[in-house]
Short mmCIF file of C-alpha atoms and ligand atoms in Angstrom, two decimals:
data_model
loop_
_atom_site.label_atom_id
_atom_site.label_comp_id
_atom_site.label_asym_id
_atom_site.label_seq_id
_atom_site.Cartn_x
_atom_site.Cartn_y
_atom_site.Cartn_z
CA UNK E 285 -15.99 -1.68 -16.20
CA UNK E 286 -13.25 -1.83 -18.49
CA UNK E 287 -12.54 -5.17 -20.31
CA UNK E 288 -10.52 -7.98 -18.38
CA UNK E 289 -7.96 -10.97 -18.33
CA UNK E 290 -7.66 -12.62 -15.66
CA UNK E 291 -5.35 -15.35 -14.91
CA UNK E 292 -3.32 -15.94 -11.21
CA UNK E 293 -1.86 -19.32 -11.74
CA UNK E 294 -0.47 -19.91 -7.85
CA UNK E 295 -1.76 -23.38 -6.11
CA UNK E 296 -2.34 -22.60 -2.76
CA UNK E 297 -3.05 -24.22 0.27
CA UNK E 298 -3.71 -23.06 3.28
CA UNK E 299 -4.59 -24.28 6.85
CA UNK E 300 -2.68 -26.09 9.51
CA UNK E 301 0.02 -27.57 8.84
CA UNK E 302 0.55 -26.28 5.27
CA UNK E 303 4.10 -25.63 4.82
CA UNK E 304 4.37 -29.78 4.83
CA UNK E 305 3.40 -30.55 1.64
CA UNK E 306 6.35 -28.43 0.40
CA UNK E 307 8.24 -32.03 -0.22
CA UNK E 308 5.51 -32.97 -2.70
CA UNK E 309 5.31 -29.68 -4.31
CA UNK E 310 8.34 -29.74 -5.21
CA UNK E 311 9.03 -32.99 -6.27
CA UNK E 312 6.74 -32.16 -8.81
CA UNK E 313 8.63 -29.58 -10.43
CA UNK E 314 12.33 -30.18 -9.79
CA UNK E 315 15.39 -32.73 -8.77
CA UNK E 316 16.98 -29.53 -6.64
CA UNK E 317 15.88 -26.62 -5.11
CA UNK E 318 17.52 -23.77 -3.68
CA UNK E 319 16.43 -22.98 -0.02
CA UNK E 320 16.31 -18.99 0.24
CA UNK E 321 15.40 -17.21 3.34
CA UNK E 322 16.39 -14.46 5.50
CA UNK E 323 18.00 -12.59 8.77
CA UNK E 324 17.23 -16.68 10.91
CA UNK E 325 13.22 -16.76 12.20
CA UNK E 326 12.73 -19.29 9.97
CA UNK E 327 16.11 -21.48 11.48
CA UNK E 328 14.78 -20.28 15.11
CA UNK E 329 11.27 -21.03 14.62
CA UNK E 330 11.92 -24.65 13.94
CA UNK E 331 10.82 -24.37 10.05
CA UNK E 332 14.19 -24.89 8.27
CA UNK E 333 14.59 -28.13 9.68
CA UNK E 334 10.95 -29.30 8.74
CA UNK E 335 11.54 -27.55 5.35
CA UNK E 336 14.28 -29.32 5.20
CA UNK E 337 12.91 -32.53 5.82
CA UNK E 338 10.14 -32.57 3.83
CA UNK E 339 12.48 -31.87 0.83
CA UNK E 340 14.80 -35.25 1.61
CA UNK E 341 12.04 -36.76 1.95
CA UNK E 342 10.28 -36.35 -1.30
CA UNK E 343 13.70 -36.36 -3.44
CA UNK E 344 14.11 -33.51 -3.65
CA UNK E 345 18.31 -31.95 -3.00
CA UNK E 346 18.72 -28.78 -1.72
CA UNK E 347 21.02 -25.52 -1.47
CA UNK E 348 20.15 -23.06 0.97
CA UNK E 349 21.03 -19.20 0.41
CA UNK E 350 19.84 -17.76 3.41
CA UNK E 351 20.26 -13.44 4.36
CA UNK E 352 17.72 -12.01 2.20
CA UNK E 353 17.37 -8.04 4.68
CA UNK E 354 13.91 -6.41 5.04
CA UNK E 355 14.30 -4.47 1.34
CA UNK E 356 15.93 -7.09 -0.52
CA UNK E 357 19.71 -6.41 -2.29
CA UNK E 358 20.56 -6.55 -5.52
CA UNK E 359 23.64 -7.68 -4.62
CA UNK E 360 22.39 -11.27 -2.43
CA UNK E 361 20.13 -11.43 -5.84
CA UNK E 362 23.29 -12.42 -8.04
CA UNK E 363 25.23 -14.16 -5.71
CA UNK E 364 21.33 -16.31 -5.21
CA UNK E 365 21.87 -16.81 -9.84
CA UNK E 366 25.99 -17.64 -9.60
CA UNK E 367 24.60 -20.24 -6.84
CA UNK E 368 22.39 -21.63 -8.90
CA UNK E 369 23.89 -21.75 -12.22
CA UNK E 370 27.42 -24.06 -10.55
CA UNK E 371 24.38 -26.08 -8.79
CA UNK E 372 22.38 -26.62 -11.06
CA UNK E 373 19.21 -26.00 -9.25
CA UNK E 374 15.89 -25.85 -10.64
CA UNK E 375 13.25 -24.14 -8.38
CA UNK E 376 13.35 -21.72 -6.03
CA UNK E 377 11.86 -21.63 -2.63
CA UNK E 378 11.06 -18.77 -1.05
CA UNK E 379 10.66 -19.69 3.69
CA UNK E 380 9.92 -16.06 4.44
CA UNK E 381 7.97 -12.58 4.14
CA UNK E 382 7.74 -10.30 0.58
CA UNK E 383 11.25 -9.90 0.96
CA UNK E 384 12.31 -12.65 0.37
CA UNK E 385 10.35 -14.02 -2.32
CA UNK E 386 10.61 -11.07 -4.61
CA UNK E 387 14.54 -12.22 -3.23
CA UNK E 388 13.03 -15.82 -4.69
CA UNK E 389 11.92 -14.66 -8.17
CA UNK E 390 14.74 -12.28 -8.98
CA UNK E 391 16.52 -14.80 -8.74
CA UNK E 392 14.71 -17.09 -11.04
CA UNK E 393 14.13 -14.40 -13.73
CA UNK E 394 17.88 -14.16 -13.23
CA UNK E 395 19.26 -17.86 -14.27
CA UNK E 396 18.74 -18.13 -17.19
CA UNK E 397 18.86 -14.98 -18.98
CA UNK E 398 21.46 -13.44 -20.81
CA UNK E 399 22.12 -10.20 -20.18
CA UNK E 400 22.54 -8.13 -17.09
CA UNK E 401 19.63 -8.16 -14.18
CA UNK E 402 18.32 -5.03 -13.79
CA UNK E 403 17.55 -3.93 -17.26
CA UNK E 404 14.56 -6.30 -16.36
CA UNK E 405 13.63 -3.89 -13.72
CA UNK E 406 14.79 -0.67 -15.80
CA UNK E 407 11.68 -2.12 -18.44
CA UNK E 408 15.37 -3.04 -21.26
CA UNK E 409 14.52 -6.13 -21.61
CA UNK E 410 11.80 -9.20 -21.19
CA UNK E 411 12.20 -12.17 -19.65
CA UNK E 412 11.40 -15.85 -22.00
CA UNK E 413 11.25 -17.35 -19.19
CA UNK E 414 12.18 -17.94 -15.16
CA UNK E 415 12.79 -20.21 -13.44
CA UNK E 416 9.20 -21.97 -11.53
CA UNK E 417 9.65 -20.37 -7.51
CA UNK E 418 7.78 -22.37 -4.94
CA UNK E 419 6.41 -20.18 -1.07
CA UNK E 420 6.33 -20.71 2.57
CA UNK E 421 4.64 -17.96 3.60
CA UNK E 422 5.99 -16.25 7.28
CA UNK E 423 4.42 -13.24 6.83
CA UNK E 424 1.35 -12.15 5.72
CA UNK E 425 1.76 -8.91 3.74
CA UNK E 426 3.39 -7.78 0.90
CA UNK E 427 0.97 -10.09 -1.21
CA UNK E 428 4.55 -12.07 -3.37
CA UNK E 429 3.08 -14.67 -2.57
CA UNK E 430 0.82 -15.14 -5.39
CA UNK E 431 1.96 -11.59 -7.28
CA UNK E 432 3.48 -11.63 -10.91
CA UNK E 433 6.07 -8.66 -9.18
CA UNK E 434 8.67 -8.62 -7.61
CA UNK E 435 10.92 -5.04 -5.98
CA UNK E 436 14.23 -5.17 -5.47
CA UNK E 437 16.98 -3.20 -3.81
CA UNK E 438 20.47 -1.45 -5.71
CA UNK E 439 22.58 -0.64 -3.81
CA UNK E 440 24.23 0.83 -6.59
CA UNK E 441 22.30 3.89 -7.03
CA UNK E 442 19.40 3.61 -4.41
CA UNK E 443 17.33 2.19 -6.49
CA UNK E 444 13.85 0.18 -5.32
CA UNK E 445 11.57 -0.70 -7.82
CA UNK E 446 9.80 -3.48 -9.43
CA UNK E 447 9.58 -5.88 -11.95
CA UNK E 448 6.28 -7.12 -12.63
CA UNK E 449 6.07 -9.77 -15.38
CA UNK E 450 2.87 -13.76 -15.12
CA UNK E 451 6.25 -15.97 -15.30
CA UNK E 452 7.18 -14.88 -11.50
CA UNK E 453 4.28 -16.09 -9.90
CA UNK E 454 4.99 -18.54 -7.88
CA UNK E 455 3.78 -21.76 -9.03
CA UNK E 456 2.71 -22.43 -5.64
CA UNK E 457 2.48 -20.94 -2.03
CA UNK E 458 1.49 -22.76 1.11
CA UNK E 459 0.25 -20.71 3.83
CA UNK E 460 -0.26 -21.60 7.24
CA UNK E 461 -1.36 -18.77 10.37
CA UNK E 462 0.07 -20.76 12.34
CA UNK E 463 4.14 -19.31 11.30
CA UNK E 464 2.60 -16.23 12.12
CA UNK E 465 2.41 -16.33 15.00
CA UNK E 466 5.61 -15.94 15.80
CA UNK E 467 5.68 -11.75 14.53
CA UNK E 468 6.53 -9.14 16.60
CA UNK E 469 3.51 -6.38 16.64
CA UNK E 470 6.02 -4.42 14.43
CA UNK E 471 5.82 -6.96 11.17
CA UNK E 472 2.19 -7.57 11.90
CA UNK E 473 0.85 -3.91 11.59
CA UNK E 474 3.55 -3.02 9.22
CA UNK E 475 2.22 -5.88 6.86
CA UNK E 476 -0.82 -4.73 7.39
CA UNK E 477 -0.24 -1.41 6.48
CA UNK E 478 0.29 -3.15 3.40
CA UNK E 479 -2.21 -5.42 2.25
CA UNK E 480 -4.96 -1.84 3.10
CA UNK E 481 -3.09 -0.27 1.30
CA UNK E 482 -2.91 -2.83 -1.45
CA UNK E 483 -6.56 -2.88 -1.35
CA UNK E 484 -6.33 1.49 -1.61
CA UNK E 485 -4.54 1.90 -4.51
CA UNK E 486 -6.80 -0.25 -6.31
CA UNK E 487 -10.65 1.38 -4.57
CA UNK E 488 -9.73 4.48 -5.31
CA UNK E 489 -9.92 3.93 -9.27
CA UNK E 490 -11.65 6.31 -12.52
CA UNK E 491 -13.58 3.74 -13.24
CA UNK E 492 -17.01 3.85 -13.09
CA UNK E 493 -20.25 0.83 -12.48
CA UNK E 494 -17.40 -1.19 -10.63
CA UNK E 495 -19.59 -2.27 -7.94
CA UNK E 496 -18.51 -6.33 -8.04
CA UNK E 497 -15.26 -5.52 -6.97
CA UNK E 498 -15.97 -1.76 -4.98
CA UNK E 499 -17.45 -4.36 -2.73
CA UNK E 500 -14.72 -6.99 -2.36
CA UNK E 501 -12.08 -4.07 -1.51
CA UNK E 502 -15.19 -3.04 0.93
CA UNK E 503 -15.11 -6.46 2.37
CA UNK E 504 -11.21 -6.53 2.71
CA UNK E 505 -10.42 -3.57 3.95
CA UNK E 506 -13.59 -3.83 6.50
CA UNK E 507 -11.62 -7.68 7.56
CA UNK E 508 -8.15 -6.57 7.90
CA UNK E 509 -9.78 -3.41 10.18
CA UNK E 510 -10.67 -5.65 13.03
CA UNK E 511 -8.86 -7.92 12.71
CA UNK E 512 -5.40 -6.27 13.05
CA UNK E 513 -6.58 -5.11 15.75
CA UNK E 514 -7.15 -9.01 17.44
CA UNK E 515 -3.64 -10.08 16.07
CA UNK E 516 -1.63 -7.57 17.67
CA UNK E 517 -3.34 -7.79 21.28
CA UNK E 518 -4.02 -11.62 20.53
CA UNK E 519 -0.36 -12.92 19.12
CA UNK E 520 -1.39 -16.62 18.82
CA UNK E 521 -5.11 -16.25 17.88
CA UNK E 522 -5.62 -18.16 15.38
CA UNK E 523 -8.64 -17.00 14.21
CA UNK E 524 -6.92 -13.31 12.99
CA UNK E 525 -4.04 -14.00 11.42
CA UNK E 526 -6.04 -16.62 9.44
CA UNK E 527 -8.51 -13.73 7.76
CA UNK E 528 -4.57 -11.31 8.46
CA UNK E 529 -3.13 -14.19 5.90
CA UNK E 530 -5.54 -14.64 3.06
CA UNK E 531 -5.94 -10.83 3.24
CA UNK E 532 -3.03 -10.48 2.52
CA UNK E 533 -3.76 -12.99 -0.95
CA UNK E 534 -6.13 -11.60 -1.92
CA UNK E 535 -5.33 -8.00 -2.23
CA UNK E 536 -1.96 -8.68 -3.36
CA UNK E 537 -3.69 -11.27 -6.88
CA UNK E 538 -5.21 -8.67 -8.72
CA UNK E 539 -8.76 -10.33 -8.39
CA UNK E 540 -10.01 -6.47 -7.12
CA UNK E 541 -7.88 -5.58 -10.46
CA UNK E 542 -10.48 -6.10 -12.05
CA UNK E 543 -12.67 -4.26 -14.80
CA UNK E 544 -10.80 -1.10 -13.37
CA UNK E 545 -7.54 0.67 -13.31
CA UNK E 546 -5.33 0.87 -9.33
CA UNK E 547 -3.39 4.36 -9.09
CA UNK E 548 0.58 2.93 -6.78
CA UNK E 549 1.17 6.77 -7.01
CA UNK E 550 1.97 6.21 -2.55
CA UNK E 551 3.52 2.77 -3.42
CA UNK E 552 5.76 4.64 -5.22
CA UNK E 553 6.02 7.46 -3.26
CA UNK E 554 7.02 5.02 -0.60
CA UNK E 555 9.18 2.71 -2.44
CA UNK E 556 12.41 6.64 -2.43
CA UNK E 557 12.00 6.90 1.28
CA UNK E 558 12.68 3.17 1.59
CA UNK E 559 15.19 2.61 -1.18
CA UNK E 560 17.06 6.01 0.92
CA UNK E 561 16.27 5.42 4.23
CA UNK E 562 16.01 1.14 5.51
CA UNK E 563 12.16 1.70 6.37
CA UNK E 564 9.48 -0.42 6.77
CA UNK E 565 7.39 -0.38 3.21
CA UNK E 566 4.03 -1.01 5.49
CA UNK E 567 4.90 1.54 8.00
CA UNK E 568 6.53 4.55 5.44
CA UNK E 569 2.95 3.15 4.09
CA UNK E 570 1.33 4.24 7.52
CA UNK E 571 3.00 7.67 6.77
CA UNK E 572 2.17 8.06 2.62
CA UNK E 573 -1.27 6.91 2.31
CA UNK E 574 -3.20 9.28 5.15
CA UNK E 575 -1.11 12.46 2.74
CA UNK E 576 -2.09 11.27 -0.58
CA UNK E 577 -5.10 10.53 0.75
CA UNK E 578 -5.35 14.78 2.14
CA UNK E 579 -3.77 15.74 -1.64
CA UNK E 580 -5.68 14.75 -3.70
CA UNK E 581 -9.13 14.19 -1.54
CA UNK E 582 -10.64 16.67 -3.34
CA UNK E 583 -10.78 15.27 -7.80
CA UNK E 584 -13.01 12.81 -6.43
CA UNK E 585 -14.78 13.77 -3.08
CA UNK E 586 -17.84 11.14 -3.51
CA UNK E 587 -15.61 8.13 -4.13
CA UNK E 588 -14.08 9.23 -0.72
CA UNK E 589 -16.40 9.54 0.78
CA UNK E 590 -18.45 6.21 -0.05
CA UNK E 591 -14.96 4.69 1.17
CA UNK E 592 -15.60 7.11 4.94
CA UNK E 593 -19.07 5.47 5.09
CA UNK E 594 -18.67 1.57 3.92
CA UNK E 595 -14.95 0.70 5.45
CA UNK E 596 -14.99 3.19 8.82
CA UNK E 597 -18.70 3.67 9.04
CA UNK E 598 -18.63 7.48 9.28
CA UNK E 599 -22.19 9.38 9.26
CA UNK E 600 -22.23 10.33 5.99
CA UNK E 601 -23.25 13.86 5.24
CA UNK E 602 -26.26 14.17 1.80
CA UNK E 603 -24.57 17.80 1.44
CA UNK E 604 -21.29 18.08 1.91
CA UNK E 605 -19.36 14.88 0.64
CA UNK E 606 -15.97 16.52 1.53
CA UNK E 607 -16.75 16.72 5.28
CA UNK E 608 -17.75 12.82 4.93
CA UNK E 609 -14.29 12.54 2.71
CA UNK E 610 -12.10 13.85 4.93
CA UNK E 611 -13.33 12.24 7.90
CA UNK E 612 -13.10 9.31 6.90
CA UNK E 613 -9.80 10.00 5.79
CA UNK E 614 -8.71 10.66 9.53
CA UNK E 615 -10.86 7.32 11.06
CA UNK E 616 -8.24 5.72 9.27
CA UNK E 617 -5.22 7.81 10.48
CA UNK E 618 -7.22 7.84 14.28
CA UNK E 619 -6.30 3.52 13.25
CA UNK E 620 -3.22 3.72 12.22
CA UNK E 621 -2.33 5.46 15.45
CA UNK E 622 -4.47 3.20 17.56
CA UNK E 623 -2.57 0.66 16.74
CA UNK E 624 0.66 1.92 16.99
CA UNK E 625 2.01 3.45 13.55
CA UNK E 626 3.63 5.91 12.75
CA UNK E 627 1.86 9.06 10.61
CA UNK E 628 4.69 10.97 10.21
CA UNK E 629 7.52 11.38 8.17
CA UNK E 630 8.67 13.06 12.73
CA UNK E 631 8.19 9.55 13.96
CA UNK E 632 11.38 8.05 11.60
CA UNK E 633 13.17 10.69 12.57
CA UNK E 634 12.83 11.73 8.62
CA UNK E 635 13.09 15.41 7.78
CA UNK E 636 13.48 16.70 4.23
CA UNK E 637 16.90 17.71 2.68
CA UNK E 638 16.41 14.82 0.93
CA UNK E 639 12.24 15.53 -0.28
CA UNK E 640 13.84 17.48 -3.37
CA UNK E 641 16.09 13.97 -4.93
CA UNK E 642 12.92 12.23 -3.89
CA UNK E 643 10.48 13.20 -5.74
CA UNK E 644 12.71 13.75 -8.46
CA UNK E 645 13.40 9.51 -8.55
CA UNK E 646 10.00 9.41 -8.07
CA UNK E 647 8.43 10.52 -11.40
CA UNK E 648 12.11 9.69 -12.96
CA UNK E 649 9.80 8.07 -15.60
CA UNK E 650 7.31 10.33 -15.88
CA UNK E 651 3.47 11.33 -13.90
CA UNK E 652 2.94 8.63 -11.38
CA UNK E 653 -0.67 7.46 -10.20
CA UNK E 654 -3.83 6.65 -11.94
CA UNK E 655 -6.53 8.39 -9.92
CA UNK E 656 -4.93 12.11 -10.29
CA UNK E 657 -0.99 11.32 -12.25
CA UNK E 658 0.84 13.51 -9.99
CA UNK E 659 4.40 14.73 -11.48
CA UNK E 660 7.46 16.42 -9.06
CA UNK E 661 5.91 19.34 -7.44
CA UNK E 662 2.57 17.38 -6.66
CA UNK E 663 5.01 14.36 -4.99
CA UNK E 664 6.97 17.17 -3.51
CA UNK E 665 3.99 18.62 -2.00
CA UNK E 666 2.74 15.10 -0.49
CA UNK E 667 6.51 14.90 1.09
CA UNK E 668 5.86 17.79 2.51
CA UNK E 669 2.33 17.03 4.34
CA UNK E 670 3.67 13.61 5.93
CA UNK E 671 6.24 16.23 8.03
O1 LIG B 759 14.96 -12.02 8.13
P1 LIG B 759 13.74 -12.65 9.12
O2 LIG B 759 14.65 -13.24 9.70
O3 LIG B 759 13.21 -13.61 8.54
O4 LIG B 759 12.22 -11.96 9.92
C1 LIG B 759 11.87 -10.96 9.04
C2 LIG B 759 11.78 -9.52 8.31
O5 LIG B 759 13.63 -9.21 9.88
C3 LIG B 759 10.81 -10.87 9.68
N1 LIG B 759 9.81 -12.28 9.88
C4 LIG B 759 9.30 -13.14 8.76
N2 LIG B 759 8.59 -13.61 8.99
C5 LIG B 759 8.48 -13.76 10.98
C6 LIG B 759 9.18 -12.72 11.16
N3 LIG B 759 9.73 -12.94 12.35
C7 LIG B 759 9.13 -14.19 12.31
N4 LIG B 759 8.88 -14.15 13.05
C8 LIG B 759 7.77 -14.26 11.35
N5 LIG B 759 7.19 -15.75 10.95
O6 LIG B 759 10.48 -9.82 9.03
C9 LIG B 759 10.93 -8.62 8.60
C10 LIG B 759 10.86 -8.72 7.18
O7 LIG B 759 10.06 -9.50 6.43
P2 LIG B 759 9.94 -9.12 4.56
O8 LIG B 759 9.92 -10.00 3.67
O9 LIG B 759 10.74 -7.87 4.35
O10 LIG B 759 8.86 -7.87 4.88
P3 LIG B 759 7.32 -7.93 3.74
O11 LIG B 759 6.87 -9.08 3.93
O12 LIG B 759 6.37 -6.78 4.46
O13 LIG B 759 8.06 -7.47 2.74
C11 LIG B 759 8.72 -6.25 2.52
C12 LIG B 759 8.76 -6.64 0.58
O14 LIG B 759 7.58 -6.27 0.27
C13 LIG B 759 8.21 -5.37 -1.08
C14 LIG B 759 8.35 -4.50 -0.54
O15 LIG B 759 8.44 -2.92 -0.44
C15 LIG B 759 9.62 -4.79 0.20
O16 LIG B 759 10.79 -4.72 -0.21
N6 LIG B 759 6.62 -5.59 -1.45
C16 LIG B 759 6.10 -6.95 -2.74
C17 LIG B 759 5.70 -6.23 -3.36
C18 LIG B 759 5.35 -7.50 -4.43
N7 LIG B 759 6.32 -7.86 -4.68
O17 LIG B 759 3.78 -8.08 -5.24
C19 LIG B 759 4.06 -5.30 -3.16
C20 LIG B 759 4.08 -4.43 -2.36
O18 LIG B 759 4.07 -3.63 -3.05
C21 LIG B 759 5.28 -4.88 -1.51
O19 LIG B 759 6.29 -3.28 -2.60
ZN1 LIG B 760 2.53 -2.50 -0.92
#
């Protein structure tokens, strides 16, 4: 196990009615908030009005900016930065899923910054400060509710990049599973794949003696696998929604990273797909992750065999761990398909004409992945397996 520092300072309030705490939580940090949201689901559900009422009652002024699209765009972030400066906002409140939260974090980063915001995402600048961010989560998926990461798409050049800094970790996250009852099936399943992927990225590590985090990862993955079908057949099943919501946070709050190094190549490859084709992140991962597994399995068949046995109940073949490993990958694909997820680019109507471009962009800053470092030709080969 490696040495590590673990600090996740987000205050999580979980359960029925959790969002009612927003007035008090915001008032402790700010006098004026930017209420940031997406394409309108929060207005249709009535959540928006309840949030405004809670903030107003607590004496907090509200400025609103909606319109965040899935795969959030830099142009709206820049609009938000200008608005917050003009209105002297001192807290960004994200009400929505990962895209809204990431957009809120980018605004929080940009308000006090001198230079262009994209410089942070390109690694050309380091922030000294950021406005605080609060979250009311409506879609368990990205784990952005407690992560220090913002992922933004720059329309100029179609780059999708993540920026990581502890300043971006939300100060509070209000998690009410009932707010996810209204999620369409496609968002529920895409979200679950993203959480599963966050755990798998960490699970496939070269680090030895990581028994505790292996077991935590396995428990989290099994919980997601058990509860996604329940939530799909019974969208108002509180228990299933609650398990998925907490799994989203646990998967990506950095606890499962402790003492080990994750891989993250599948995420980087998926970001190229999202950037060019605007596919939902979780859907892209359902296609990319099995292809990545198939490409790297021979690097450490025993680790894949452990995954197959402990997460997917594959009977181990002690004479041939590679066989157990491959059966595990087959079960991942079968599970995704049984939940109605695509596992090929063909199903997304994406051809091979931009494989070269995606492969080149994915490795622009050097090889990707830590379990098996990948260069341009490896990424191309994985994309071939996604067909
Ligand atoms: O925009 P509205 O109308 O709100 O509708 C949204 C959106 O269309 C809808 N939705 C959300 N909550 C709902 C709901 N519909 C009905 N009822 C509800 N309760 O869901 C749609 C998708 O929302 P989005 O926020 O895009 O999804 P998700 O949470 O999966 O976030 C995806 C983004 O997060 C990034 C991804 O790359 C992608 O851009 N990620 C962020 C990470 C981070 N910050 O740590 C890590 C992840 O790996 C990921 O890269
Ligand atoms: Zn993800």
